[in-house]
Amino acid sequence: MAKTSKIAANERRKRTVARYAERRAALKEAVRTASTAEAREAAVRALSRLPRDASPVRVRNRDQVDGRPRGYVGKVGLSRLNLRSMAHRGELPGITKSSW
């Protein structure tokens, strides 16, 4: 189980990313399509003034059951440990633990 504070910080980052998504996308497009160097620099400065946590790269994939950050399997949103145990118990539809 991950620390509750780490899980809460990650959720806060997700909310911040969602809040600034449109503004960030508009500024990135302005940087990409700027006609002059001054306009590009102004857009880059405005982009750098946004909060750091507005960047989607800062959000960490975490297990939905216990918040474990490592061994994340994106297809089911679980860590490898919880995926294995839940597959053994038959709690994941369409996923079975193979053994031979």
Coordinates of N, CA and C in Angstrom, one line a residue:
M1 N 0.9 -1.2 0.0 CA 0.0 0.0 0.0 C 0.9 1.2 0.0
A2 N 0.6 2.1 -0.9 CA 1.4 3.4 -1.0 C 0.9 4.3 0.1
K3 N 1.8 5.3 0.3 CA 1.5 6.3 1.3 C 0.2 7.1 0.8
T4 N -0.6 7.4 1.7 CA -1.9 8.1 1.4 C -1.5 9.5 0.9
S5 N -0.5 10.1 1.4 CA -0.1 11.5 0.9 C 0.4 11.4 -0.6
K6 N 1.0 10.4 -1.0 CA 1.5 10.3 -2.4 C 0.3 10.1 -3.3
I7 N -0.7 9.3 -2.9 CA -1.9 9.1 -3.7 C -2.7 10.4 -3.8
A8 N -2.8 11.1 -2.7 CA -3.5 12.4 -2.7 C -2.8 13.4 -3.6
A9 N -1.5 13.4 -3.6 CA -0.7 14.4 -4.4 C -0.9 14.0 -5.9
N10 N -1.0 12.8 -6.2 CA -1.2 12.4 -7.6 C -2.6 12.8 -8.1
E11 N -3.6 12.6 -7.2 CA -4.9 13.0 -7.5 C -5.0 14.5 -7.7
R12 N -4.3 15.3 -6.9 CA -4.2 16.7 -7.1 C -3.6 17.1 -8.4
R13 N -2.6 16.4 -8.8 CA -1.9 16.6 -10.1 C -2.9 16.4 -11.2
K14 N -3.7 15.3 -11.1 CA -4.7 15.0 -12.2 C -5.7 16.1 -12.3
R15 N -6.1 16.7 -11.2 CA -7.1 17.8 -11.3 C -6.4 19.0 -11.9
T16 N -5.2 19.3 -11.6 CA -4.5 20.4 -12.1 C -4.3 20.3 -13.6
V17 N -3.9 19.1 -14.0 CA -3.7 18.8 -15.5 C -5.0 19.1 -16.2
A18 N -6.1 18.6 -15.7 CA -7.4 18.8 -16.3 C -7.8 20.3 -16.4
R19 N -7.5 21.0 -15.3 CA -7.9 22.4 -15.2 C -7.1 23.2 -16.3
Y20 N -5.9 22.9 -16.5 CA -5.0 23.7 -17.4 C -4.9 23.1 -18.8
A21 N -5.6 22.1 -19.1 CA -5.4 21.3 -20.4 C -5.7 22.2 -21.6
E22 N -6.8 22.9 -21.6 CA -7.1 23.8 -22.8 C -6.1 24.9 -22.9
R23 N -5.8 25.6 -21.9 CA -4.8 26.7 -21.9 C -3.5 26.2 -22.4
R24 N -3.0 25.1 -21.8 CA -1.7 24.5 -22.2 C -1.7 24.1 -23.7
A25 N -2.8 23.5 -24.1 CA -2.8 23.1 -25.6 C -2.8 24.3 -26.5
A26 N -3.5 25.4 -26.1 CA -3.5 26.6 -26.9 C -2.1 27.2 -27.0
L27 N -1.4 27.3 -25.8 CA -0.1 27.8 -25.8 C 0.9 27.0 -26.6
K28 N 0.8 25.7 -26.5 CA 1.7 24.8 -27.2 C 1.5 24.9 -28.8
E29 N 0.2 25.1 -29.1 CA -0.1 25.4 -30.6 C 0.5 26.7 -31.0
A30 N 0.4 27.7 -30.1 CA 1.0 29.0 -30.4 C 2.5 28.9 -30.6
V31 N 3.1 28.1 -29.8 CA 4.6 28.0 -29.9 C 4.9 27.3 -31.3
R32 N 4.1 26.3 -31.6 CA 4.4 25.5 -32.8 C 4.1 26.3 -34.1
T33 N 3.1 27.2 -34.1 CA 2.7 27.9 -35.3 C 3.1 29.4 -35.3
A34 N 3.9 29.8 -34.3 CA 4.2 31.3 -34.3 C 5.0 31.7 -35.5
S35 N 4.6 32.9 -36.0 CA 5.2 33.4 -37.2 C 6.5 34.2 -37.0
T36 N 6.6 34.8 -35.8 CA 7.9 35.5 -35.5 C 8.5 34.9 -34.2
A37 N 9.8 35.2 -34.1 CA 10.5 34.7 -32.9 C 10.0 35.3 -31.6
E38 N 9.6 36.6 -31.7 CA 9.1 37.3 -30.5 C 7.8 36.6 -30.1
A39 N 6.9 36.3 -31.0 CA 5.6 35.7 -30.6 C 5.9 34.3 -30.0
R40 N 6.8 33.6 -30.6 CA 7.2 32.2 -30.1 C 7.7 32.4 -28.6
E41 N 8.6 33.3 -28.4 CA 9.2 33.5 -27.1 C 8.1 33.9 -26.1
A42 N 7.2 34.8 -26.5 CA 6.1 35.2 -25.6 C 5.2 33.9 -25.2
A43 N 4.9 33.1 -26.2 CA 4.2 31.9 -25.9 C 4.9 30.9 -25.0
V44 N 6.2 30.8 -25.2 CA 7.0 29.9 -24.4 C 7.1 30.5 -22.9
R45 N 7.2 31.8 -22.8 CA 7.2 32.4 -21.4 C 5.8 32.1 -20.8
A46 N 4.8 32.3 -21.5 CA 3.4 32.1 -20.9 C 3.3 30.6 -20.5
L47 N 3.8 29.7 -21.3 CA 3.7 28.3 -21.0 C 4.5 28.0 -19.8
S48 N 5.7 28.6 -19.6 CA 6.5 28.3 -18.4 C 5.9 29.0 -17.2
R49 N 5.0 29.9 -17.3 CA 4.4 30.5 -16.1 C 3.3 29.6 -15.6
L50 N 2.8 28.6 -16.3 CA 1.8 27.7 -15.8 C 2.4 26.9 -14.7
P51 N 1.6 26.4 -13.8 CA 2.1 25.5 -12.7 C 2.8 24.3 -13.3
R52 N 3.8 23.8 -12.6 CA 4.5 22.6 -13.0 C 3.6 21.4 -13.1
D53 N 2.7 21.3 -12.2 CA 1.8 20.2 -12.1 C 0.7 20.2 -13.2
A54 N 0.7 21.2 -14.0 CA -0.2 21.3 -15.2 C 0.3 20.4 -16.3
S55 N 1.5 19.9 -16.2 CA 2.0 19.1 -17.3 C 1.6 17.6 -17.0
P56 N 1.0 17.0 -18.1 CA 0.6 15.6 -17.9 C 1.7 14.6 -17.6
V57 N 2.9 15.0 -17.9 CA 4.0 14.1 -17.6 C 4.2 13.8 -16.1
R58 N 3.8 14.8 -15.3 CA 4.0 14.7 -13.9 C 3.0 13.7 -13.1
V59 N 2.0 13.3 -13.9 CA 1.0 12.3 -13.3 C 1.6 10.9 -13.3
R60 N 1.5 10.2 -12.3 CA 2.1 8.9 -12.2 C 1.0 7.8 -12.3
N61 N 1.2 6.8 -13.1 CA 0.2 5.7 -13.1 C 0.3 4.9 -11.8
R62 N -0.8 4.7 -11.2 CA -0.8 4.0 -9.9 C -1.9 2.9 -9.9
D63 N -1.7 1.9 -9.2 CA -2.6 0.8 -9.0 C -3.9 1.4 -8.4
Q64 N -5.0 1.0 -8.9 CA -6.3 1.5 -8.5 C -6.8 0.9 -7.1
V65 N -6.2 -0.3 -6.8 CA -6.5 -0.9 -5.5 C -5.8 -0.3 -4.4
D66 N -4.4 -0.3 -4.5 CA -3.7 0.1 -3.3 C -2.7 1.3 -3.6
G67 N -2.6 1.8 -4.8 CA -1.8 2.9 -5.1 C -0.4 2.6 -5.4
R68 N 0.0 1.4 -5.6 CA 1.4 1.0 -5.9 C 1.8 1.6 -7.2
P69 N 3.0 2.4 -7.2 CA 3.4 3.0 -8.4 C 4.2 2.2 -9.4
R70 N 4.7 1.1 -9.0 CA 5.6 0.3 -9.9 C 4.9 -1.0 -10.3
G71 N 5.3 -1.5 -11.4 CA 4.7 -2.7 -12.0 C 3.3 -2.5 -12.4
Y72 N 3.0 -1.3 -13.0 CA 1.6 -0.9 -13.4 C 1.3 -1.6 -14.7
V73 N 0.2 -2.2 -14.8 CA -0.3 -2.8 -16.1 C -1.5 -2.0 -16.5
G74 N -1.2 -1.2 -17.6 CA -2.2 -0.2 -18.1 C -3.5 -0.8 -18.5
K75 N -3.5 -2.0 -19.1 CA -4.7 -2.6 -19.6 C -5.8 -2.7 -18.6
V76 N -5.4 -3.0 -17.4 CA -6.4 -3.2 -16.3 C -6.3 -2.2 -15.2
G77 N -5.2 -1.4 -15.2 CA -5.1 -0.4 -14.2 C -4.7 -0.9 -12.8
L78 N -4.0 -2.0 -12.8 CA -3.5 -2.6 -11.6 C -2.0 -2.9 -11.6
S79 N -1.4 -3.1 -10.4 CA 0.0 -3.5 -10.4 C 0.0 -5.0 -10.7
R80 N 1.2 -5.5 -11.0 CA 1.4 -6.9 -11.4 C 1.0 -7.8 -10.2
L81 N 1.2 -7.3 -9.0 CA 0.8 -8.2 -7.8 C -0.7 -8.3 -7.7
N82 N -1.4 -7.2 -7.7 CA -2.8 -7.3 -7.6 C -3.5 -7.9 -8.8
L83 N -2.9 -7.7 -10.0 CA -3.4 -8.4 -11.2 C -3.3 -9.9 -11.0
R84 N -2.2 -10.4 -10.5 CA -2.1 -11.8 -10.4 C -3.0 -12.4 -9.3
S85 N -3.1 -11.7 -8.2 CA -4.0 -12.3 -7.2 C -5.5 -12.2 -7.6
M86 N -5.9 -11.1 -8.2 CA -7.3 -11.0 -8.6 C -7.6 -11.9 -9.8
A87 N -6.6 -12.2 -10.6 CA -6.9 -13.2 -11.7 C -7.0 -14.6 -11.1
H88 N -6.2 -14.9 -10.1 CA -6.3 -16.2 -9.4 C -7.7 -16.4 -8.8
R89 N -8.2 -15.3 -8.2 CA -9.6 -15.4 -7.6 C -10.7 -15.3 -8.6
G90 N -10.4 -15.0 -9.8 CA -11.4 -14.9 -10.9 C -12.2 -13.6 -10.8
E91 N -11.6 -12.5 -10.3 CA -12.3 -11.2 -10.1 C -12.2 -10.3 -11.3
L92 N -11.4 -10.7 -12.3 CA -11.2 -9.9 -13.5 C -11.9 -10.6 -14.7
P93 N -12.9 -10.0 -15.2 CA -13.6 -10.6 -16.3 C -12.7 -10.7 -17.6
G94 N -12.7 -11.9 -18.2 CA -11.9 -12.1 -19.4 C -10.4 -12.4 -19.2
I95 N -10.0 -12.4 -17.9 CA -8.5 -12.6 -17.6 C -8.5 -13.9 -16.7
T96 N -7.7 -14.8 -17.2 CA -7.5 -16.0 -16.4 C -6.0 -16.2 -16.2
K97 N -5.6 -16.8 -15.1 CA -4.2 -17.1 -14.8 C -3.9 -18.5 -15.5
S98 N -3.0 -18.5 -16.4 CA -2.7 -19.7 -17.1 C -1.7 -20.5 -16.2
S99 N -1.9 -21.8 -16.2 CA -0.9 -22.7 -15.6 C -0.9 -24.0 -16.3
W100 N 0.2 -24.6 -16.5 CA 0.3 -25.9 -17.2 C 1.4 -26.8 -16.6

